[in-house]
Coordinates of C-alpha atoms in Angstrom, one line a residue:
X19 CA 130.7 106.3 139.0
X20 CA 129.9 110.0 139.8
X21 CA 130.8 113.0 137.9
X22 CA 134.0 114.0 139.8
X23 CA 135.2 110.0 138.6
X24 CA 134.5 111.6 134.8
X25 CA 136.4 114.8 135.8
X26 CA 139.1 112.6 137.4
X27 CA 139.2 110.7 133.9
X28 CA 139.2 112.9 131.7
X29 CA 142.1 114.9 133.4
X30 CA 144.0 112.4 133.5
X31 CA 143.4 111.6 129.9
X32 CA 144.7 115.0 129.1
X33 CA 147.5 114.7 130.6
X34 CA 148.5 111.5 128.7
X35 CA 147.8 113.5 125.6
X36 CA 150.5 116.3 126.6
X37 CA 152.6 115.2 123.2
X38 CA 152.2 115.4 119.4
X39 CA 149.6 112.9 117.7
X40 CA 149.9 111.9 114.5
X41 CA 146.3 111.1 113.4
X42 CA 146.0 107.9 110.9
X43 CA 142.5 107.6 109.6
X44 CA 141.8 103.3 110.2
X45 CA 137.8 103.6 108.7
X46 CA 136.9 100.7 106.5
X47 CA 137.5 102.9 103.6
X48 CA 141.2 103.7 104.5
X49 CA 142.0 100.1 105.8
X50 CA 141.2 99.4 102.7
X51 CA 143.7 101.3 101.2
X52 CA 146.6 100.4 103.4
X53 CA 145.5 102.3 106.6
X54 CA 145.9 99.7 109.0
X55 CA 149.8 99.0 107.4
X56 CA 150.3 102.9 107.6
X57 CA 149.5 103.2 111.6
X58 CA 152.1 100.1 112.2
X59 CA 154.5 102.0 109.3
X60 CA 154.1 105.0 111.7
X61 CA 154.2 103.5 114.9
X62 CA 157.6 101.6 113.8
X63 CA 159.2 104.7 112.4
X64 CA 158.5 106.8 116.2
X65 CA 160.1 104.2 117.8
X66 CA 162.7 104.4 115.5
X67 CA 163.4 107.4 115.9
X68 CA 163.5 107.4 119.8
X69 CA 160.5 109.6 119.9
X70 CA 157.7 107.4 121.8
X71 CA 157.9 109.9 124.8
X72 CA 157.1 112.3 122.4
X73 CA 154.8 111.5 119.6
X74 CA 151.8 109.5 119.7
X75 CA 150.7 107.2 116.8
X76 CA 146.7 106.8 117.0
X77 CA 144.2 105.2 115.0
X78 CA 141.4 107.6 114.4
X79 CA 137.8 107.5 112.6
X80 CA 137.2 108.8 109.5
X81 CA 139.2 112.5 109.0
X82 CA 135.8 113.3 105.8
X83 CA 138.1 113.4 102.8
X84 CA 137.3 110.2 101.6
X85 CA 138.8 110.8 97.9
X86 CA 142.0 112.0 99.5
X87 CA 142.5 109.4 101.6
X88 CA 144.2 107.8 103.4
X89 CA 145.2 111.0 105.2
X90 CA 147.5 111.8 108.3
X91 CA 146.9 114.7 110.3
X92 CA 149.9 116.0 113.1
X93 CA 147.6 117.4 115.7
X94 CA 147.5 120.2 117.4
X95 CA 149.6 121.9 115.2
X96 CA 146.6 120.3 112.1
X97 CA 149.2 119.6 109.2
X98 CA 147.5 117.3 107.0
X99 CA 148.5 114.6 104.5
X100 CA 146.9 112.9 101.6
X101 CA 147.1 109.9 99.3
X102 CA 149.3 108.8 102.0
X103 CA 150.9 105.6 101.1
X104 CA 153.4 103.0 103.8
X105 CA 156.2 104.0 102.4
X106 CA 155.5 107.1 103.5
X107 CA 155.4 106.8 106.9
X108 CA 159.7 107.7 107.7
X109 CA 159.1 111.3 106.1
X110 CA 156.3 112.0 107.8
X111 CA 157.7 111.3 111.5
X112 CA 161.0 112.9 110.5
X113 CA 158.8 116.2 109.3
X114 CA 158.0 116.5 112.9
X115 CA 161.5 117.4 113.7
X116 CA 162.0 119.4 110.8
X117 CA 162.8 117.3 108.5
X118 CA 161.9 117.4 104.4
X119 CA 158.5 115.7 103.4
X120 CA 157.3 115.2 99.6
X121 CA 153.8 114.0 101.0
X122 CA 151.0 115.8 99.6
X123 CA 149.8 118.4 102.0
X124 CA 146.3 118.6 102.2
X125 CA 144.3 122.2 103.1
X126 CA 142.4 121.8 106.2
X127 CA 140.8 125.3 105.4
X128 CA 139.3 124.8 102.3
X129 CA 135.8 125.1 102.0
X130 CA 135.0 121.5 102.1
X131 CA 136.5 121.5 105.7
X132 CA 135.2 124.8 106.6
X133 CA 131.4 124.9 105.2
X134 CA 130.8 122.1 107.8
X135 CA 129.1 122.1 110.9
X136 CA 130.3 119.6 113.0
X137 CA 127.6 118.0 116.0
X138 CA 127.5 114.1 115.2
X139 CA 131.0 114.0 113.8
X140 CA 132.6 116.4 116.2
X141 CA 135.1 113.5 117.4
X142 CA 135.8 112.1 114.0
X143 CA 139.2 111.9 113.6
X144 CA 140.0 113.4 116.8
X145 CA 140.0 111.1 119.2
X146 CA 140.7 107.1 119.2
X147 CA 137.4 105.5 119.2
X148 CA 138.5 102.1 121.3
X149 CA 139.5 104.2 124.2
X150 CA 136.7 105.6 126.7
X151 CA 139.0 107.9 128.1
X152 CA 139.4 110.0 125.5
X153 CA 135.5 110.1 124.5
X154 CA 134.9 111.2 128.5
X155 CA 138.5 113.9 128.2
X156 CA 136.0 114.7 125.1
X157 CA 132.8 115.5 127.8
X158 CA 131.7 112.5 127.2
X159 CA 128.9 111.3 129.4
X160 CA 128.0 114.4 131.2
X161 CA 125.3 114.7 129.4
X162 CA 124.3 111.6 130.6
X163 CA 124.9 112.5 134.1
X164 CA 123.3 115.3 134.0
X165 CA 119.8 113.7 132.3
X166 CA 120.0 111.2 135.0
X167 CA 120.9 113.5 138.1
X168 CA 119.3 116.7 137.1
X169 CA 116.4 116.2 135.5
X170 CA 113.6 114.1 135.1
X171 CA 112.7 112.1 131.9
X172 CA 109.9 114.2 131.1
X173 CA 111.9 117.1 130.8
X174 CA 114.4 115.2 129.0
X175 CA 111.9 114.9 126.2
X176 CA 110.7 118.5 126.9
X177 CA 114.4 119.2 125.6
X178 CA 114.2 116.8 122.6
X179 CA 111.0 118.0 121.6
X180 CA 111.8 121.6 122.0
X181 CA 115.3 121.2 120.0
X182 CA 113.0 120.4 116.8
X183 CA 115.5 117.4 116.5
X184 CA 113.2 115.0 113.9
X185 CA 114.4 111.2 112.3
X186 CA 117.3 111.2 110.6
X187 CA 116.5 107.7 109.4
X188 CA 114.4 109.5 106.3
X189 CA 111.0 109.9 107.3
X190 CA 111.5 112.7 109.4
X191 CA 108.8 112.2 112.0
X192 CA 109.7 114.6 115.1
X193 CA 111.8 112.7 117.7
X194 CA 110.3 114.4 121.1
X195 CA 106.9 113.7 119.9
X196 CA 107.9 109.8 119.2
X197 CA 109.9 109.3 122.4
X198 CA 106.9 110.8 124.6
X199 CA 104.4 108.2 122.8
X200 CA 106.5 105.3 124.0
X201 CA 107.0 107.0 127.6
X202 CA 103.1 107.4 127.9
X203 CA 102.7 103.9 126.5
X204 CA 101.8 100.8 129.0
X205 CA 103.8 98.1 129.4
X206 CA 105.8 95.9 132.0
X207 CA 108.8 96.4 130.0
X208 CA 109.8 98.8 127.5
X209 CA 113.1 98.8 124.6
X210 CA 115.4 101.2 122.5
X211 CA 116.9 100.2 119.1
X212 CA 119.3 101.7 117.0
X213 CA 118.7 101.3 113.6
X214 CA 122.1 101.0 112.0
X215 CA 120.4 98.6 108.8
X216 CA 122.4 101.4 106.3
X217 CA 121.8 99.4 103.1
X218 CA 121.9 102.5 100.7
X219 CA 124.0 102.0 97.4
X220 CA 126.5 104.8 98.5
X221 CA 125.9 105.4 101.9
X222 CA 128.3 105.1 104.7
X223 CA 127.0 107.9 106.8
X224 CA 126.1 105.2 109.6
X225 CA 128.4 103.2 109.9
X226 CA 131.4 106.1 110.3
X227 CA 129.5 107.2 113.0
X228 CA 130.0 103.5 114.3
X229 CA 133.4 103.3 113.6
X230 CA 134.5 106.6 114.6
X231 CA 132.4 107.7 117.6
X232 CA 130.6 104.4 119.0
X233 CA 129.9 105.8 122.6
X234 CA 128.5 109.1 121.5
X235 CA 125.8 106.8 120.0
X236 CA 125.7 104.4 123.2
X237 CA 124.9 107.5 125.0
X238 CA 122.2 108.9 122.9
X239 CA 120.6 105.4 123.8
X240 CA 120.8 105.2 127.4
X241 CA 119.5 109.2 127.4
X242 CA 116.5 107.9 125.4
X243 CA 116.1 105.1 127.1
X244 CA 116.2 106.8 130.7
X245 CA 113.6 109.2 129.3
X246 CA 110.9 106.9 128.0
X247 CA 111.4 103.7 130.9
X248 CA 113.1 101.2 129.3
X249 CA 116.2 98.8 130.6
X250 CA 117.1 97.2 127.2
X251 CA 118.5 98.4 124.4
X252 CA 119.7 96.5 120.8
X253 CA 121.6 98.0 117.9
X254 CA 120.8 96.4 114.7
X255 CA 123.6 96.1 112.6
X256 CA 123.9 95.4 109.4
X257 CA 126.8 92.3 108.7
X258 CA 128.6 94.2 105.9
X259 CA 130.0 96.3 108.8
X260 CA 132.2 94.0 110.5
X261 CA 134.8 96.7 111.6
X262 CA 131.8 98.6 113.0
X263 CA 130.5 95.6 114.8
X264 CA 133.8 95.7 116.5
X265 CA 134.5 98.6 117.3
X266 CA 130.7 99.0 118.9
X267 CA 131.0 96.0 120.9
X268 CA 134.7 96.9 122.4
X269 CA 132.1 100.6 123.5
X270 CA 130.0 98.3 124.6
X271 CA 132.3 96.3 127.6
X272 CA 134.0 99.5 127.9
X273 CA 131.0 101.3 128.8
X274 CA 130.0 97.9 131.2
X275 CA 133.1 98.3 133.0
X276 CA 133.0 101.9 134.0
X277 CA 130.0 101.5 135.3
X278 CA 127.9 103.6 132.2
X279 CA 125.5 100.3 131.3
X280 CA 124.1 97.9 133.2
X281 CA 123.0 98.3 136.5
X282 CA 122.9 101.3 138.8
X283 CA 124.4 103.5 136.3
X284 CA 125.9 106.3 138.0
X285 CA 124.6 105.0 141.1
X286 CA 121.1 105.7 140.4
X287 CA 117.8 103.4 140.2
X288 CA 118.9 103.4 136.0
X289 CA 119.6 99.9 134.6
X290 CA 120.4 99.7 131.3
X291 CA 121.7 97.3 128.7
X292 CA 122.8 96.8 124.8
X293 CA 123.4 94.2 123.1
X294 CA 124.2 94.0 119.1
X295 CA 122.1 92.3 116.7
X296 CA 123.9 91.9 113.3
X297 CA 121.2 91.7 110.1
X298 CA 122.0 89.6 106.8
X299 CA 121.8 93.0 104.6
X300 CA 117.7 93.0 103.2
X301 CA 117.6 96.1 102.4
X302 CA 114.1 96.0 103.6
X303 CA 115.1 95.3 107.3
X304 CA 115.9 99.7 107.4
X305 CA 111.9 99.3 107.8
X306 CA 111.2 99.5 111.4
X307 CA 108.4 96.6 111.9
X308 CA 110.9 94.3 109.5
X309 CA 113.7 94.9 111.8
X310 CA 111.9 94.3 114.7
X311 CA 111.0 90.9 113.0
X312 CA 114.2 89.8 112.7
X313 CA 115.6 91.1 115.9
X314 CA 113.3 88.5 117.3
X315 CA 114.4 86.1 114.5
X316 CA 111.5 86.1 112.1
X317 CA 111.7 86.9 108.8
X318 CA 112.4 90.7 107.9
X319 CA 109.1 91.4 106.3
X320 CA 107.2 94.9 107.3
X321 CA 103.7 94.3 108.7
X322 CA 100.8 96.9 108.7
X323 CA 100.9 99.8 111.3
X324 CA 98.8 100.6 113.0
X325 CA 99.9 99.6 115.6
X326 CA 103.2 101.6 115.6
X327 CA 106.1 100.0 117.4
X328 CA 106.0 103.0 120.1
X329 CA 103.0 101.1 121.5
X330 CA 103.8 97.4 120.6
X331 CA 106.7 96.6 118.8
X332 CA 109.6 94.5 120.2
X333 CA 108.1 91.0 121.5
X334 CA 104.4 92.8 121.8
X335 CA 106.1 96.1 124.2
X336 CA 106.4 99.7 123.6
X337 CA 109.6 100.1 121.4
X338 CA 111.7 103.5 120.5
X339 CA 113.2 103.2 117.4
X340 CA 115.6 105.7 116.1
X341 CA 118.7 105.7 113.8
X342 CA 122.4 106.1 114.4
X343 CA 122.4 110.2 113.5
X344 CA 119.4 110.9 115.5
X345 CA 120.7 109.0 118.7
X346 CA 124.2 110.7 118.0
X347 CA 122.5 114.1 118.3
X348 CA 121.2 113.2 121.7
X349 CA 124.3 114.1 124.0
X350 CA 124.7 117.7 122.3
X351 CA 121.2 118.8 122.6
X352 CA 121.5 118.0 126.9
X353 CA 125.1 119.4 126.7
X354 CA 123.9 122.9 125.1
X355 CA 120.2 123.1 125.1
X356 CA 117.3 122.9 123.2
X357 CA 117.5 126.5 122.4
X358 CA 121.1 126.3 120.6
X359 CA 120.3 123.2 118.6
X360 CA 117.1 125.1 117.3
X361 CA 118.9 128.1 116.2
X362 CA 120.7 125.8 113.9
X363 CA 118.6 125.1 110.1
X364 CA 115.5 125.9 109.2
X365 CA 111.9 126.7 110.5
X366 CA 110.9 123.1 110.3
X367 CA 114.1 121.6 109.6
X368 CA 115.9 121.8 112.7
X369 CA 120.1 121.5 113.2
X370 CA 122.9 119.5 110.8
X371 CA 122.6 116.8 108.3
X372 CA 125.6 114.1 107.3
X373 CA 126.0 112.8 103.8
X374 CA 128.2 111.0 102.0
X375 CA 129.0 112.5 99.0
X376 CA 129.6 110.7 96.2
X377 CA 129.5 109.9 92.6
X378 CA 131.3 112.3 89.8
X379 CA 132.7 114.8 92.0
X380 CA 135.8 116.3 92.9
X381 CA 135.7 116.1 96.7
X382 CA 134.0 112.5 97.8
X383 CA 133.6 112.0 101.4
X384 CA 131.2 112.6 104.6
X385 CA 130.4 116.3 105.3
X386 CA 128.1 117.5 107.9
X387 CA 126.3 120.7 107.2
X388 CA 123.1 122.5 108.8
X389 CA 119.7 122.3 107.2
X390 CA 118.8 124.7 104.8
X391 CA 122.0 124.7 102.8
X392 CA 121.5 124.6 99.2
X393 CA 122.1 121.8 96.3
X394 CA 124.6 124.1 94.8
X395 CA 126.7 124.9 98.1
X396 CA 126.9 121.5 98.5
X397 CA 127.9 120.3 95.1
X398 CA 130.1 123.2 94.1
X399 CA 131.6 124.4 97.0
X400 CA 132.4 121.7 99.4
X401 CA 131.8 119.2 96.5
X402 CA 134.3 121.0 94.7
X403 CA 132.0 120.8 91.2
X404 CA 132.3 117.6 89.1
X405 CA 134.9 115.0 89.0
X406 CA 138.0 116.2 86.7
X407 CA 136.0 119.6 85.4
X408 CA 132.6 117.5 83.8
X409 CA 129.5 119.3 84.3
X410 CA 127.6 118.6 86.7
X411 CA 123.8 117.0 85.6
X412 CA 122.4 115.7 88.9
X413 CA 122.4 114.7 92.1
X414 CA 119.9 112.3 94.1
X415 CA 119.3 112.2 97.2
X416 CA 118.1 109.7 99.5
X417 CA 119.5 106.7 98.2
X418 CA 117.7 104.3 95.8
X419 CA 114.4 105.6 97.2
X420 CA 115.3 109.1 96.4
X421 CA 114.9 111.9 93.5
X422 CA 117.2 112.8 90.8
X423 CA 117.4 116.3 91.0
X424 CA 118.7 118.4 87.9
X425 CA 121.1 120.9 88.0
X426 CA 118.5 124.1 87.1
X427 CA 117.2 123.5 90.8
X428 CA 120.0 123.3 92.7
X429 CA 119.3 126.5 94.3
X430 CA 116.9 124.2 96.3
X431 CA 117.5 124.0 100.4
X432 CA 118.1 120.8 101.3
X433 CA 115.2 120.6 104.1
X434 CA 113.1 117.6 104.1
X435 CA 109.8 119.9 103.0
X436 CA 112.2 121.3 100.1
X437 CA 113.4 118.0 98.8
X438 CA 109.8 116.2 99.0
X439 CA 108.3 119.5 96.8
X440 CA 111.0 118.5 94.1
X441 CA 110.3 115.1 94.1
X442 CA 112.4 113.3 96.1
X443 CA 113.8 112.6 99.8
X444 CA 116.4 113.5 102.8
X445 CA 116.6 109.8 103.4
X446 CA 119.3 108.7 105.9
X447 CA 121.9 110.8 103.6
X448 CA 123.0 109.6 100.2
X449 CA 124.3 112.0 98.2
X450 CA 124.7 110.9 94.3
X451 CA 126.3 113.3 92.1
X452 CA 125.7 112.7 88.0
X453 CA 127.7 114.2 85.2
X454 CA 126.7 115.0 81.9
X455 CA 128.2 111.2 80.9
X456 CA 125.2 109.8 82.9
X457 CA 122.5 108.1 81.3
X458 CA 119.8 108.6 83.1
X459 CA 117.4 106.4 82.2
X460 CA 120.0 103.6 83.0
X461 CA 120.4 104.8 86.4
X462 CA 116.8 104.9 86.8
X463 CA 116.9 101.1 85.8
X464 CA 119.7 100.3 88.1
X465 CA 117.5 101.5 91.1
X466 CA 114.8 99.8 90.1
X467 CA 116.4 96.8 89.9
X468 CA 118.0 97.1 93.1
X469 CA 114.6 97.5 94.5
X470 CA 113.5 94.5 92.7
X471 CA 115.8 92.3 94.4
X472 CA 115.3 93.8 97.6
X473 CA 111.8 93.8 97.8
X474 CA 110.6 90.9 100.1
X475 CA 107.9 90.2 98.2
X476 CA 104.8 90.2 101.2
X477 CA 102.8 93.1 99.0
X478 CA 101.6 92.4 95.6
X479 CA 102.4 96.2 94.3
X480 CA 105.7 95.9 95.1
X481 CA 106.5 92.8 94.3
X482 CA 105.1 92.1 90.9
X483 CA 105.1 96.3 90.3
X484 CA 109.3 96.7 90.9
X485 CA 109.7 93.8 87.6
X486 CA 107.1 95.2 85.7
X487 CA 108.7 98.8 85.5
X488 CA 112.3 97.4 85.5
X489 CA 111.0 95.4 83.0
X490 CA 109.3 98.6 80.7
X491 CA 112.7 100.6 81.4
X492 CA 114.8 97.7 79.9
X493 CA 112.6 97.4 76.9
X494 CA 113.3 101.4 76.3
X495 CA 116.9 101.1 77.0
X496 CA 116.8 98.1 74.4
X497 CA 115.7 100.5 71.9
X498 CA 112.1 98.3 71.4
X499 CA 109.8 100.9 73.4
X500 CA 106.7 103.0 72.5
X501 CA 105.0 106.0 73.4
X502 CA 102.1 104.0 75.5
X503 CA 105.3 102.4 77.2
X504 CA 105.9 105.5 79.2
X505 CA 102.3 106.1 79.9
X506 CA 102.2 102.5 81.2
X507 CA 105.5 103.4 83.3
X508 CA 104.0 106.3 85.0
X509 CA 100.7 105.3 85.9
X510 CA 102.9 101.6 87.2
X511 CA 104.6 104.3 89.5
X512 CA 101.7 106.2 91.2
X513 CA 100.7 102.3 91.9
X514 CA 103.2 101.4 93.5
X515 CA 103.2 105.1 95.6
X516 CA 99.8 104.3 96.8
X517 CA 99.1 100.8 97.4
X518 CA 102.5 99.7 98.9
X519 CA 102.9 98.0 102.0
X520 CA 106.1 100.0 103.6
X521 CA 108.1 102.5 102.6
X522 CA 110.6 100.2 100.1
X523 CA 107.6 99.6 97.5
X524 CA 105.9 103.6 98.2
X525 CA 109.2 105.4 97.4
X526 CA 110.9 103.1 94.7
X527 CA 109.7 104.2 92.0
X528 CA 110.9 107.9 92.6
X529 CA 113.9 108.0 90.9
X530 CA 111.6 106.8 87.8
X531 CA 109.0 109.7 88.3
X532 CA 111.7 112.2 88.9
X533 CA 113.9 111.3 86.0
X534 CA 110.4 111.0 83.6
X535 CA 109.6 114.7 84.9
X536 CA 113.2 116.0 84.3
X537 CA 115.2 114.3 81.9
X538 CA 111.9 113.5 79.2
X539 CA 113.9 113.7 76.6
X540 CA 116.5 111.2 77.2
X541 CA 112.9 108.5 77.6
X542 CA 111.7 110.0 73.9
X543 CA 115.1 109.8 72.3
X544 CA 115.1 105.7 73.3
X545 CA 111.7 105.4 71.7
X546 CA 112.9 107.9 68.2
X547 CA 115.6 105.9 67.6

């Protein structure tokens, strides 16, 4: 494979594409709501119509609009459907030739569309995800080629480093600065993983990417893994993700085929291979040294660093871990420079975050933004304000491990630095969005308990700490609390904070502390009562 094969390709591939494509969004979410009957409801009525020559029916990632799904979109010409049903699928084709169509059009330039920056998602819902050939008509690879042909791997993660590119996987620790460790570590063998172990109560920020844009990650992972010296590469999965699992494994033999893993890849000295690892759901397995443990088939439990992974992780050998976002930025910052992903965000909070957005709001759904956008943008503009006109209370961020943050500071950037000063986290995404019907002391509960039954119990704070405060925030909700009950709570918290193994038991008991801080009155009216 050379570069004139991707050219050859990808022309090719846009030639095929000479015709009108209807777009049917086939993510989990929408196949779940009929999306997979829709695409063979659309297919069937094409034919029908004597319009294969014509019209292309394709199965595409996730479109964003989650609450509006499952959408259609006629592309190029970008008409948009929503709440799109099988039965709708004959109006829709005959639209195309100017026939009437009560479907509900959907507005591809409202803000929620709009406000977005799209790098990671750029081909979601754009281009069929189980065909190479339209990721390479896409550009996909070249930066690849040209990391591997051009330049050497220590100015590959010259680039990273410059780019200000840091973890998407919630701590944030600079990505440059962790790949060069692992390059400068000894070892006879060396590995890249992909942290895909999304386990999040509403987040799906992950595994869209896996579903809608497998080889843009594929290729963030054999850039890495050129740049620091390694050959193999896994992708821990998560098993709730079936669809992704597929859809990552058909990039995978593609990918094998066209000569873009394995050995020799583009008829260099690079070998490199992938192979998936699917996890049982512990939430603790996001940890990196508990995912490492059960990618070589221990039990997921986090051990103490040091020593990091980047000098022995995998089997004892230097070990890059990163997460499905930060490898899916990889290609973009080789195809345009450190320079232009840096000009994107914040001082220290460099290019665009994904979330999914969910909770009571209008618009639910994934939406890609650059750093440094504010709460309120978010919630009210591309959000679309709360669900049926409630007011809007809250919204946390990073997932059960994350702040609630109230409504008077939504004029907060969301920058990891911003976040941590008002109590809570980035994360890998989550987005929860409260109304003024939220109890908030419940939902402080409900994360605690989810904590509780994810913790995996090596660490004494966590383990005896997560059902001792779930246990105090039942007694309140019970109405049989006191005043020393929220002293106890608190002072349980910065415990668990400080003594903690891994990150699980350090950053559970946020949504406590923050909801304590904010919402103190909701705690004293349990005890008043």
């Amino acid at each position: 494979m050379e570069l004139h094969d991707l050219q050859l390709i990808a022309r090719r591939e846009r030639e095929r594409r000479r015709r009108i494509r209807i777009h049917c969004c086939t993510s989990s979410g929408c196949l779940a709501s009929q999306g997979l009957e829709i695409q063979k409801r659309l297919e069937a009525a094409v034919a029908e119509a004597g319009l294969e020559g014509e019209v292309e029916v394709v199965g595409v990632g996730c479109i964003g609009s989650c609450g509006q799904g499952p959408m259609v979109e006629i592309a190029p010409e970008g008409t948009l459907y929503e709440y799109v049903r099988p039965e709708d699928a004959e109006a829709i084709v005959a639209a195309i030739n100017g026939g009437e169509c009560s479907v509900q059009r959907g507005d591809p330039l409202r803000p929620f569309f709009t406000r977005q920056f799209p790098i990671v998602r750029k081909n979601a819902g754009k281009i069929d995800p189980e065909r190479i050939e339209e990721y390479i008509a896409a550009g996909g690879y070249r930066s690849l080629y040209r990391a591997i042909n051009e330049m050497s791997p220590a100015e590959v993660i010259d680039e990273i480093t410059q780019s200000g590119l840091r973890g998407r996987g919630g701590a944030g620790y600079p990505t440059g600065l962790k790949w060069s460790t692992v390059a400068k570590s000894r070892g006879d063998r060396k590995y890249v993983v992909c942290n895909g172990d999304e386990g999040d109560p509403g987040a799906f920020m992950d595994r869209s990417v896996l579903e809608s844009d497998p080889h843009l990650v594929l290729e963030g992972m054999c850039i890495a893994a050129y740049a620091v010296g390694a050959d193999q590469g896994y992708i821990y999965v998560r098993g709730e993700y079936p669809f992704a699992i597929q859809r990552l494994q058909k990039a995978i033999n593609q990918a094998k085929k066209f000569g873009l893993l394995g050995s020799q890849i583009f008829d260099s000295t690079f070998d490199f291979r992938v192979d998936i690892r699917v996890g049982a759901g512990a939430f603790v397995c996001g940890e990196e040294t508990a995912l490492l443990a059960s990618i070589e088939g221990r039990r997921g439990q986090p051990r103490p660093r040091p020593p990091y992974p980047a000098e022995s992780g995998l089997w004892g050998k230097p070990t890059l871990i990163n997460n499905v976002e930060t490898f899916a930025n990889i290609a973009a910052i080789i195809e345009h420079g450190p320079d232009w992903y840096a000009s994107i965000g914040t001082e220290s909070s460099r290019g665009t975050k994904v979330f999914a957005l969910t909770g009571k709001i209008h618009n639910t759904g994934l939406i890609e933004v650059p750093m440094g956008i504010t709460l309120r943008e978010i919630v009210h503009q591309l959000g679309g304000g709360g669900h049926s006109g409630s007011e809007v209370k809250a919204v946390q961020t990073g997932g059960p491990s994350g702040g609630c943050i109230p409504a008077s500071l939504f004029d907060t950037p969301v920058d990891y630095e911003s976040l941590a000063r008002v109590g809570s986290i980035m994360g890998s995404g989550g987005m929860v969005v409260m109304d003024n019907s939220t109890n908030m002391v419940e939902l402080a509960k409900f994360y605690m308990e989810f904590c509780k039954d994810e913790s995996c119990g090596k660490c004494v704070p966590c383990r005896v700490g997560t059902v001792q405060i779930h246990h105090l925030l039942d007694k309140l909700t019970s109405g049989k609390g006191s005043p020393a009950d929220l002293d106890q709570l608190r002072e349980l918290c910065q415990l668990l904070r400080d003594t903690s193994l891994c990150g699980l038991g350090q950053s559970a008991p946020n949504p406590v502390m923050s909801t304590l801080k904010y919402f103190t009155e909701e705690y004293e009216r349990l005890i008043e009562r």
